[in-house]
GROMACS .gro file of C-alpha atoms in nm:
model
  376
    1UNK     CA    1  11.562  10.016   7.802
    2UNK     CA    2  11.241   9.856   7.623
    3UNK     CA    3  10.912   9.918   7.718
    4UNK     CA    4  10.889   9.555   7.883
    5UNK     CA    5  11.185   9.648   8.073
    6UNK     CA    6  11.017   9.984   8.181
    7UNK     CA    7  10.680   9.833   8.304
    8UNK     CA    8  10.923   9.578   8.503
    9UNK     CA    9  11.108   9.817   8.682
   10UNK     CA   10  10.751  10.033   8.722
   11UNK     CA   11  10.591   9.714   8.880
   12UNK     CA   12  10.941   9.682   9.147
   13UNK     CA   13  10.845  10.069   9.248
   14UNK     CA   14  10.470  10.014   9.291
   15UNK     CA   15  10.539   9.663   9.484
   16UNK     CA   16  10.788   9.894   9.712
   17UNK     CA   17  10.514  10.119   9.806
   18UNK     CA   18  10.216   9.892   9.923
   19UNK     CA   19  10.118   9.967  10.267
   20UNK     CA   20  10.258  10.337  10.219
   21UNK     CA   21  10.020  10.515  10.009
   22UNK     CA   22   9.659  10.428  10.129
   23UNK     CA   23   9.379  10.491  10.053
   24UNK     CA   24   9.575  10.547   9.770
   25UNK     CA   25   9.636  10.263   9.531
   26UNK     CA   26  10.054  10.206   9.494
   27UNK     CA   27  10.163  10.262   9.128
   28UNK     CA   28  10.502  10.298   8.968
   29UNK     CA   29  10.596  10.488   8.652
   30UNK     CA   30  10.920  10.525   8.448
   31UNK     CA   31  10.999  10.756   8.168
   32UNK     CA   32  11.239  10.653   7.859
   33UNK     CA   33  11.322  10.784   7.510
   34UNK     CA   34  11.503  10.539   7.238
   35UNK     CA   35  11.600  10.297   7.500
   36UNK     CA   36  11.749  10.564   7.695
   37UNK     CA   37  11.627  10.554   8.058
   38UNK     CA   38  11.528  10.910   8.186
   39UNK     CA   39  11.361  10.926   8.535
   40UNK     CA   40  11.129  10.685   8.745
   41UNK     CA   41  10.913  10.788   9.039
   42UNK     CA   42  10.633  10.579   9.279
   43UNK     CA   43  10.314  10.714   9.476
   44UNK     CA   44  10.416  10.921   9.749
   45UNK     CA   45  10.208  10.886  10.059
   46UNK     CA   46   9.838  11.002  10.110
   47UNK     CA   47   9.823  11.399   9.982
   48UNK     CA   48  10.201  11.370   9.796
   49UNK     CA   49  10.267  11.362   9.419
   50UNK     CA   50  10.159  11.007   9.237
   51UNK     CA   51  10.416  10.820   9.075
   52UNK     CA   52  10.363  11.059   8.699
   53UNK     CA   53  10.457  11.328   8.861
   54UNK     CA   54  10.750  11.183   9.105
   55UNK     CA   55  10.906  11.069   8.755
   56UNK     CA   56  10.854  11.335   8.518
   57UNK     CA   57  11.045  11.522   8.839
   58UNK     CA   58  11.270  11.288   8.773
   59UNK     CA   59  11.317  11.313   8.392
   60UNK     CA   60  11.296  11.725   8.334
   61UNK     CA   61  11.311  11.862   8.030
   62UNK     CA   62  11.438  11.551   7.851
   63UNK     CA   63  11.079  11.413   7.907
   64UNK     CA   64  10.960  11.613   7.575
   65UNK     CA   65  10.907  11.314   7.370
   66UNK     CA   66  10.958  11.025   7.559
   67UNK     CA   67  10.749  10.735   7.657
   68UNK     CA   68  10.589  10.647   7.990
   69UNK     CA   69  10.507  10.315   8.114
   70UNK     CA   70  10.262  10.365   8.421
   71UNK     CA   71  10.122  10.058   8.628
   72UNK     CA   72   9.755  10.219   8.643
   73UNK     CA   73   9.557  10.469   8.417
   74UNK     CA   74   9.681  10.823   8.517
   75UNK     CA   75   9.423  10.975   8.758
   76UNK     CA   76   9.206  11.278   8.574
   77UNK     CA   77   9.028  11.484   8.804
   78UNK     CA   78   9.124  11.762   9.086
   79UNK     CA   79   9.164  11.571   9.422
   80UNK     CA   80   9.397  11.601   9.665
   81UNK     CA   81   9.634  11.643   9.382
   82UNK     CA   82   9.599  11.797   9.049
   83UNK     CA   83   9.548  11.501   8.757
   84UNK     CA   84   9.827  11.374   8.629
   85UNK     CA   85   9.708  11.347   8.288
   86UNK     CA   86   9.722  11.746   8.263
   87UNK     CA   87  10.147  11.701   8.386
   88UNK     CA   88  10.211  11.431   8.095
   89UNK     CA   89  10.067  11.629   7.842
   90UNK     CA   90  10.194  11.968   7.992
   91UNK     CA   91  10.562  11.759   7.969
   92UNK     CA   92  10.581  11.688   7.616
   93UNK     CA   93  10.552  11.265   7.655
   94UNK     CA   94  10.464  11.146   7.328
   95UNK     CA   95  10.378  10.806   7.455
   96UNK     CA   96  10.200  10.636   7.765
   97UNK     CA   97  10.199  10.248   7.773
   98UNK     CA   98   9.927  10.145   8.117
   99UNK     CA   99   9.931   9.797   8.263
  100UNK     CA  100   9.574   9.843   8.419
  101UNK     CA  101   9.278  10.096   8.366
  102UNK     CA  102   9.187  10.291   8.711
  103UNK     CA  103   8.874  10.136   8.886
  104UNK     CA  104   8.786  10.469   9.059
  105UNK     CA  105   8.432  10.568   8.907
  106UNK     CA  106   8.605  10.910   8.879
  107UNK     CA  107   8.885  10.797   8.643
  108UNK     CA  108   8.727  10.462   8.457
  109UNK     CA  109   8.875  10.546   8.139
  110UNK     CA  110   8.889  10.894   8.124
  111UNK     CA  111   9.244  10.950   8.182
  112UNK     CA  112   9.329  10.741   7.879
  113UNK     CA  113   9.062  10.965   7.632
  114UNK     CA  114   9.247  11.267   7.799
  115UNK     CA  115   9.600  11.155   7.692
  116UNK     CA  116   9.456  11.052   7.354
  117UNK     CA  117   9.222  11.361   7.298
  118UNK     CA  118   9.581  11.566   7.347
  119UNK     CA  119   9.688  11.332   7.068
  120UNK     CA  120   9.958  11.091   7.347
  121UNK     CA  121   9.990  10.731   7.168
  122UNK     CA  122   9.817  10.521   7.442
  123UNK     CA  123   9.893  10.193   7.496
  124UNK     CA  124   9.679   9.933   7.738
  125UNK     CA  125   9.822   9.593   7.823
  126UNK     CA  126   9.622   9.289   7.749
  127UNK     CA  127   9.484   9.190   8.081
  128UNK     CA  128   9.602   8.831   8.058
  129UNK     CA  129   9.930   8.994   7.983
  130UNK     CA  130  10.169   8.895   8.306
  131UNK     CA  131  10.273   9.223   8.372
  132UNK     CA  132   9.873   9.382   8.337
  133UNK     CA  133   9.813   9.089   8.595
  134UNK     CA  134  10.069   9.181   8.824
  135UNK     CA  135   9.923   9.555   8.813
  136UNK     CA  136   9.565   9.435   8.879
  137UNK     CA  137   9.698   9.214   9.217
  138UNK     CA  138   9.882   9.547   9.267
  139UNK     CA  139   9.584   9.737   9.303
  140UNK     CA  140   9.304   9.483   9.400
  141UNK     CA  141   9.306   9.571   9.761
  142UNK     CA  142   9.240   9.984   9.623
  143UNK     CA  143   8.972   9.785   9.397
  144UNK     CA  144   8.793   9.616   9.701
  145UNK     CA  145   8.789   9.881   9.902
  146UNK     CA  146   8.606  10.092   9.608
  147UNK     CA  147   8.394   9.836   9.592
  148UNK     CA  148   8.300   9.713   9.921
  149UNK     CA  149   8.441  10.003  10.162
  150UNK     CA  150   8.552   9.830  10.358
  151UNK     CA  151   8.980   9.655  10.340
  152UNK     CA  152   9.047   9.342  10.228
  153UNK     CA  153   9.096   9.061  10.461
  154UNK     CA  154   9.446   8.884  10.440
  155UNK     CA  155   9.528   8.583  10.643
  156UNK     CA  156   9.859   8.498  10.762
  157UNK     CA  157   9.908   8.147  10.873
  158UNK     CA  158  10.243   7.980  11.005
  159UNK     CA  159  10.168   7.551  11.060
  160UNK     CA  160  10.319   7.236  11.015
  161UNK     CA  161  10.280   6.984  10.738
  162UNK     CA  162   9.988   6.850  10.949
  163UNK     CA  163   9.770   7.191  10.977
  164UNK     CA  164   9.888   7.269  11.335
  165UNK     CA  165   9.933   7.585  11.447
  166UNK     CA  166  10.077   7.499  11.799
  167UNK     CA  167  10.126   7.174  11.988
  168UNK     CA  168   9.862   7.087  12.258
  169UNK     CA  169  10.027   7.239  12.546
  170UNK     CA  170  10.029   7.606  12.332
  171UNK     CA  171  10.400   7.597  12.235
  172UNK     CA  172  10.433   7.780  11.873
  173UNK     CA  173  10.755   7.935  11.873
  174UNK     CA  174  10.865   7.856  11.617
  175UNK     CA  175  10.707   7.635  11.398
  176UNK     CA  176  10.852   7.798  11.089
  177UNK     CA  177  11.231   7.923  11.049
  178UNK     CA  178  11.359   8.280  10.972
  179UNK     CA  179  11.311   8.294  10.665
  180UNK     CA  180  10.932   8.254  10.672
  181UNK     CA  181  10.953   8.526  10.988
  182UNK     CA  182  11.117   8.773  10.762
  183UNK     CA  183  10.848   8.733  10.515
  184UNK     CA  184  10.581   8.782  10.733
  185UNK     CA  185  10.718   9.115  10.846
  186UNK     CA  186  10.753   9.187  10.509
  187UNK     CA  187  10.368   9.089  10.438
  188UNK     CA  188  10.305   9.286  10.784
  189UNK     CA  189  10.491   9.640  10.654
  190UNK     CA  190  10.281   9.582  10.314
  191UNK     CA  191   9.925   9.580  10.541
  192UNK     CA  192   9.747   9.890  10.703
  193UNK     CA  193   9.682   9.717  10.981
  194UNK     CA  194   9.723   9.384  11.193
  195UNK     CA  195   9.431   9.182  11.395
  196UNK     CA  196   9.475   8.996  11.666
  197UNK     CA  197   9.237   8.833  11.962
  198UNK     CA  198   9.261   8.921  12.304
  199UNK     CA  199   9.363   8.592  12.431
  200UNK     CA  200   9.677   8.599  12.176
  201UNK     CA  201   9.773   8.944  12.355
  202UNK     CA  202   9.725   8.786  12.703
  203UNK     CA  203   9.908   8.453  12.614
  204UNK     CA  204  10.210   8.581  12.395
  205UNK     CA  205  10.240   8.954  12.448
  206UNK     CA  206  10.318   9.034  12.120
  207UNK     CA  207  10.460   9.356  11.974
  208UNK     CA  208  10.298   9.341  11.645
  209UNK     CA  209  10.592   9.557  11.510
  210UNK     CA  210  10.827   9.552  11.183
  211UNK     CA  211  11.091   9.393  11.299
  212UNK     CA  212  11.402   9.371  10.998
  213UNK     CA  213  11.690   9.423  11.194
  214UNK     CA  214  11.978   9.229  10.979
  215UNK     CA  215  11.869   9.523  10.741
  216UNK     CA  216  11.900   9.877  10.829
  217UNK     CA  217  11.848  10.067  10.536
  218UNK     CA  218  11.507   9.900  10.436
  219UNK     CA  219  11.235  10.152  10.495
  220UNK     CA  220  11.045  10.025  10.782
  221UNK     CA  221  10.649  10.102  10.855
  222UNK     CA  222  10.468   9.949  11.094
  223UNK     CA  223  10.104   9.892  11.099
  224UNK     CA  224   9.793  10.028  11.252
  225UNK     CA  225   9.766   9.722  11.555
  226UNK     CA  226   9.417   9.635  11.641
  227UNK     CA  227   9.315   9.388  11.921
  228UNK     CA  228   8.960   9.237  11.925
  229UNK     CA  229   8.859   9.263  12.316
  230UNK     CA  230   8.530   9.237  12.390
  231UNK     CA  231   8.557   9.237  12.760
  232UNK     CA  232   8.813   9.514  12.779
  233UNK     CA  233   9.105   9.313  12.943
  234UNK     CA  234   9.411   9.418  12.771
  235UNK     CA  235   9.649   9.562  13.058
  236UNK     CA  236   9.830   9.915  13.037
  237UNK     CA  237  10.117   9.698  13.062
  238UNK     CA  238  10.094   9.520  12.795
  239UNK     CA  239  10.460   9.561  12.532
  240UNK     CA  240  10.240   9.682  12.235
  241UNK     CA  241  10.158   9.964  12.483
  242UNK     CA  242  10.467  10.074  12.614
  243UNK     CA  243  10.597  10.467  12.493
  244UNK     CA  244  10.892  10.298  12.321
  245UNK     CA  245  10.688  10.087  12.143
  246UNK     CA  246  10.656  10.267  11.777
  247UNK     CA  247  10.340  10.234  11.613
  248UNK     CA  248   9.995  10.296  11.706
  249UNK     CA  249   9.760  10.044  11.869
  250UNK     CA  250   9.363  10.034  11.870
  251UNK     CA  251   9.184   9.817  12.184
  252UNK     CA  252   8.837   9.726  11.973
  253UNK     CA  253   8.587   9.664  12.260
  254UNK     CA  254   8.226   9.629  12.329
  255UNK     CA  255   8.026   9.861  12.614
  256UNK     CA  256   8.112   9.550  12.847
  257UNK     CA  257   8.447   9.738  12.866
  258UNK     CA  258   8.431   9.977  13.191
  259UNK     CA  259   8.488  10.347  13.175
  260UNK     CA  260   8.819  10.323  13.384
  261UNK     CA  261   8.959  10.044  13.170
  262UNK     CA  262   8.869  10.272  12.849
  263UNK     CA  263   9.104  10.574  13.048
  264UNK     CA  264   9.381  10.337  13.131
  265UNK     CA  265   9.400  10.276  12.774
  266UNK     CA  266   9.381  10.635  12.689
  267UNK     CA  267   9.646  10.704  12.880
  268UNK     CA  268   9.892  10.515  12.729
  269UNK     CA  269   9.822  10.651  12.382
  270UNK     CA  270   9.607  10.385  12.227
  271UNK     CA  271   9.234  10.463  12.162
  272UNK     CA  272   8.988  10.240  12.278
  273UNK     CA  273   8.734  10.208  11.999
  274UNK     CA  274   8.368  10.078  12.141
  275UNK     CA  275   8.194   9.851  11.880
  276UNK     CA  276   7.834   9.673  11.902
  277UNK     CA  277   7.880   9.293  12.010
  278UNK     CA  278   7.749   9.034  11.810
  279UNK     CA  279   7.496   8.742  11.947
  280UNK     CA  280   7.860   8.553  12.111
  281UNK     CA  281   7.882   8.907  12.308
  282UNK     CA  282   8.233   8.946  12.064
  283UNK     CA  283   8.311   9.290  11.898
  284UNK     CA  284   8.094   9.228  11.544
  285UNK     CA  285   8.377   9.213  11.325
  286UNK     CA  286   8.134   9.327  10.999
  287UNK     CA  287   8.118   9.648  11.251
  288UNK     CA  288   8.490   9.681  11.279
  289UNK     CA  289   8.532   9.600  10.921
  290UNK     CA  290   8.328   9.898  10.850
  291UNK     CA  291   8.483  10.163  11.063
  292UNK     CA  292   8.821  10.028  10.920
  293UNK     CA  293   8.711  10.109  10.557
  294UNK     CA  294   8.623  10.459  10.690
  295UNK     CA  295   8.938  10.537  10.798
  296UNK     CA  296   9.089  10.479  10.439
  297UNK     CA  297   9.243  10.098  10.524
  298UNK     CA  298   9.259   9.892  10.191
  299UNK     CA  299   9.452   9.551  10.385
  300UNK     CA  300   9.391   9.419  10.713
  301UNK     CA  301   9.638   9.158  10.822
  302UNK     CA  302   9.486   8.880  11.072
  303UNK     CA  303   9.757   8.688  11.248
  304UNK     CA  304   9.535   8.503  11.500
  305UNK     CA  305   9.430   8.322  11.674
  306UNK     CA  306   9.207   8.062  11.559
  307UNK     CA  307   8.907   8.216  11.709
  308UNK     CA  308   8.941   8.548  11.509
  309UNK     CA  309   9.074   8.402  11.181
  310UNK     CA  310   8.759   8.176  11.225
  311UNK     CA  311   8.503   8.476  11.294
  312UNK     CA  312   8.688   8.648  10.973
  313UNK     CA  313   8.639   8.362  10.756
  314UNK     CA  314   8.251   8.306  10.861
  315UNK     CA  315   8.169   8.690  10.750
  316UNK     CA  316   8.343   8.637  10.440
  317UNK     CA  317   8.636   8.857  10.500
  318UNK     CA  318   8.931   8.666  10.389
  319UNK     CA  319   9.029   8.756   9.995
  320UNK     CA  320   9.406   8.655  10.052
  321UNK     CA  321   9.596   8.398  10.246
  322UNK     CA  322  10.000   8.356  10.272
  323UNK     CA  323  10.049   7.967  10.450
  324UNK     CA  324  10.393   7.913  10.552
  325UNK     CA  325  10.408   7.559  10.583
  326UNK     CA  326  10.712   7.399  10.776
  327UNK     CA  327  10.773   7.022  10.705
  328UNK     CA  328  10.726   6.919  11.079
  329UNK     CA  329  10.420   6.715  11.187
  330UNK     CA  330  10.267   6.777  11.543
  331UNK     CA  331   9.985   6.615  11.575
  332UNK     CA  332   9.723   6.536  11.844
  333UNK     CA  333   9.343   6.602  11.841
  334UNK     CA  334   9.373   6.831  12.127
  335UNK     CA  335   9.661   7.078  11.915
  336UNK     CA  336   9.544   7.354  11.725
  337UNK     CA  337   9.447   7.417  11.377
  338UNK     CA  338   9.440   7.785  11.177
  339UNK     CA  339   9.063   7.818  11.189
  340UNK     CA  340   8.858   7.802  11.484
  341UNK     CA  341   8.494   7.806  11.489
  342UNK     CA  342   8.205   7.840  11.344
  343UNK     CA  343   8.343   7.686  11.058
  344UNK     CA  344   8.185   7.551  10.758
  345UNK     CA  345   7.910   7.247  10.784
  346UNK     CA  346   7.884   7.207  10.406
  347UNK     CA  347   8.201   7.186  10.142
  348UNK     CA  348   7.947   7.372   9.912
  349UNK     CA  349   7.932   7.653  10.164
  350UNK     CA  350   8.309   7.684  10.226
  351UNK     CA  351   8.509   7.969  10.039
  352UNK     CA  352   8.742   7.808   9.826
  353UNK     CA  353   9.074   7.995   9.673
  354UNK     CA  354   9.333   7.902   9.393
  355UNK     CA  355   9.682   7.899   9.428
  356UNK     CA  356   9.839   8.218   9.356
  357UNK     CA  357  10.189   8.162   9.440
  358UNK     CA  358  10.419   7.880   9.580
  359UNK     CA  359  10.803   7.949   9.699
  360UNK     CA  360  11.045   7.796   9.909
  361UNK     CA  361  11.100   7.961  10.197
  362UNK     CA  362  11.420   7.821  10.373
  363UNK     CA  363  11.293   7.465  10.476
  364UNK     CA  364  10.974   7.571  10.448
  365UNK     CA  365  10.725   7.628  10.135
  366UNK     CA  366  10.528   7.969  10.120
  367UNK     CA  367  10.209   7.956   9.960
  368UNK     CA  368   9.933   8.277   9.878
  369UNK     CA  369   9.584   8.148   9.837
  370UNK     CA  370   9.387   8.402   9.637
  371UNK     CA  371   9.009   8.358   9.666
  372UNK     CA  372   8.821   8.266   9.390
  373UNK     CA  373   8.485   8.510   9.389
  374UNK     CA  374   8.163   8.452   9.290
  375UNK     CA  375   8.118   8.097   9.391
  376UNK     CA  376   7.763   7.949   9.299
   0.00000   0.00000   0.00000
């Protein structure tokens, strides 16, 4: 094993963890000593060991005088855990190669003058460097969050060739194969939490679960659910509702929701969470935003409609977006398209993104639109 090889295998551990560790950033680590692999670990969730200490578990002893190759700066100071940068030195490792420095205020470099100061070779991957990039899209949701406390908007979109996402008679299912479906519950595992609109609860009935069945030993996690309902109208009936239904769900609501609607909902489990409306009498999505970066969420996942997707994209909310794009055409004027109003009156004013990543996905093509920031 070379070091390239170790950050490679680091990155596949880190990857494995997103939606598992927040408000904890996922990060991998692997140990090795002359090309000899020794022990490998990954973030445990919120409160467990980090990935450092999960591997130098891993390694034991043999770690005296190895090398470590860690997908983020080891964290320094006492927090829920002790720093990790005391454990690598305490171990012997002669050698720490980091794909990305730590954006946490309270790390920001220091963890790399600890390992040095205790005389560990550091090494810090050139941030054009693939793998450093791959660490930094690792992390950027941990980054915004820091930042901005509040989670990072990701939009999930399934249309046709023509920008459809359902004919004009509401018929969606499916527009996109399996293939593209097990991605998205892939993307949906990876998230803290999934959005949807009241009307797509009352049209479709949707679980909003991780659903993987063709593969049963695949860790499965399923995200915080969140409906945006105003008027309180969700039923006690509803599937995402039901006892056997795993996951939790939030009702997001506006004091328009009665008292005996907010008990129904208690009683079933989910918590009815009252938010100020905004001028269209919705929830204020910069309001739910805000309690969601409160409760530690670094992703939010909107699947729809076209009315909250729209509302998301208006308050600037929107950093990623994963298209699947089938190769049917649907047409009509009257059929719907991803992103309902208020829309943007002037191309100046609209947010623009690059392409990230393009795949095939089955028949269809799988694209991730990563916005570009700061736009004059």
């Amino acid at each position: 094993m070379n070091a390239f090889e170790a950050m490679t295998m680091a990155l596949k551990l880190a990857k494995a963890e997103q939606g598992f560790t927040s408000p904890n950033p996922p990060v991998g680590a692997v140990i090795f000593k002359n090309t000899v692999f020794l022990g490998a670990g990954a973030t445990q969730p919120f409160g467990g060991p980090h990935a450092e200490i999960m591997a130098l578990r891993a390694a034991g002893s043999e770690a005296t005088g190895a090398t470590m190759a860690v997908t983020l700066e080891p964290h320094s100071f006492f927090g829920h855990t002790p720093p990790c940068t005391n454990a690598i030195i305490a171990a012997g490792i002669t050698k720490v190669i980091i794909a990305t420095t730590d954006p946490n205020p309270l790390v920001g470099g220091n963890g790399v003058r600890q390992l040095q100061n205790a005389g560990i070779t550091t090494e810090i991957l050139h941030p054009e460097n693939s793998q450093a990039t791959e660490a930094q899209e690792l992390i950027a949701p941990f980054r915004h969050w820091l930042i901005h406390k509040e989670p990072m908007g990701i939009a999930k979109i399934a249309m046709s060739m023509d920008g459809k996402i359902a004919t004009s008679r509401g018929e969606s299912q499916w527009i996109t194969g399996p293939e593209s479906r097990r991605a998205g519950h892939l993307l949906r595992q990876s998230c803290d939490c999934i959005i949807i609109g009241a009307q797509t609860l009352l049209q479709d009935d949707p679980l909003l679960t991780t659903r993987l069945p063709d593969e049963p030993d695949l860790r499965i996690r399923h995200p915080i659910r969140i409906v945006l309902d105003s008027q309180g109208r969700t039923p006690a009936t509803a599937k995402m509702l039901r006892p056997d239904t795993p996951g939790q769900t939030i009702i997001a609501a506006t004091s328009a929701a009665t008292d005996s609607w907010r008990d129904t909902i208690r009683s079933t489990g989910a918590e009815p969470l009252i938010l100020p409306a905004d001028v269209t009498g919705r929830v204020d999505i910069s309001a739910l935003w805000q309690e969601l970066g409160k409760r530690g969420y670094l992703t939010a996942l909107i699947e729809g409609g076209a009315t909250v997707l729209g509302a998301c994209f208006a308050a600037n909310l929107i950093y990623r977006a994963h298209i699947f794009l089938a190769p049917i055409v649907i047409g009509g004027v009257s059929a719907l398209s991803p992103v309902g109003d208020p829309g943007f009156a002037a191309l100046a004013s609209a947010p623009r993104f690059r392409w990230a990543a393009a795949e095939r996905c089955g028949e269809d093509t799988y694209i991730i639109g990563k916005k570009i920031e700061n736009q004059p």
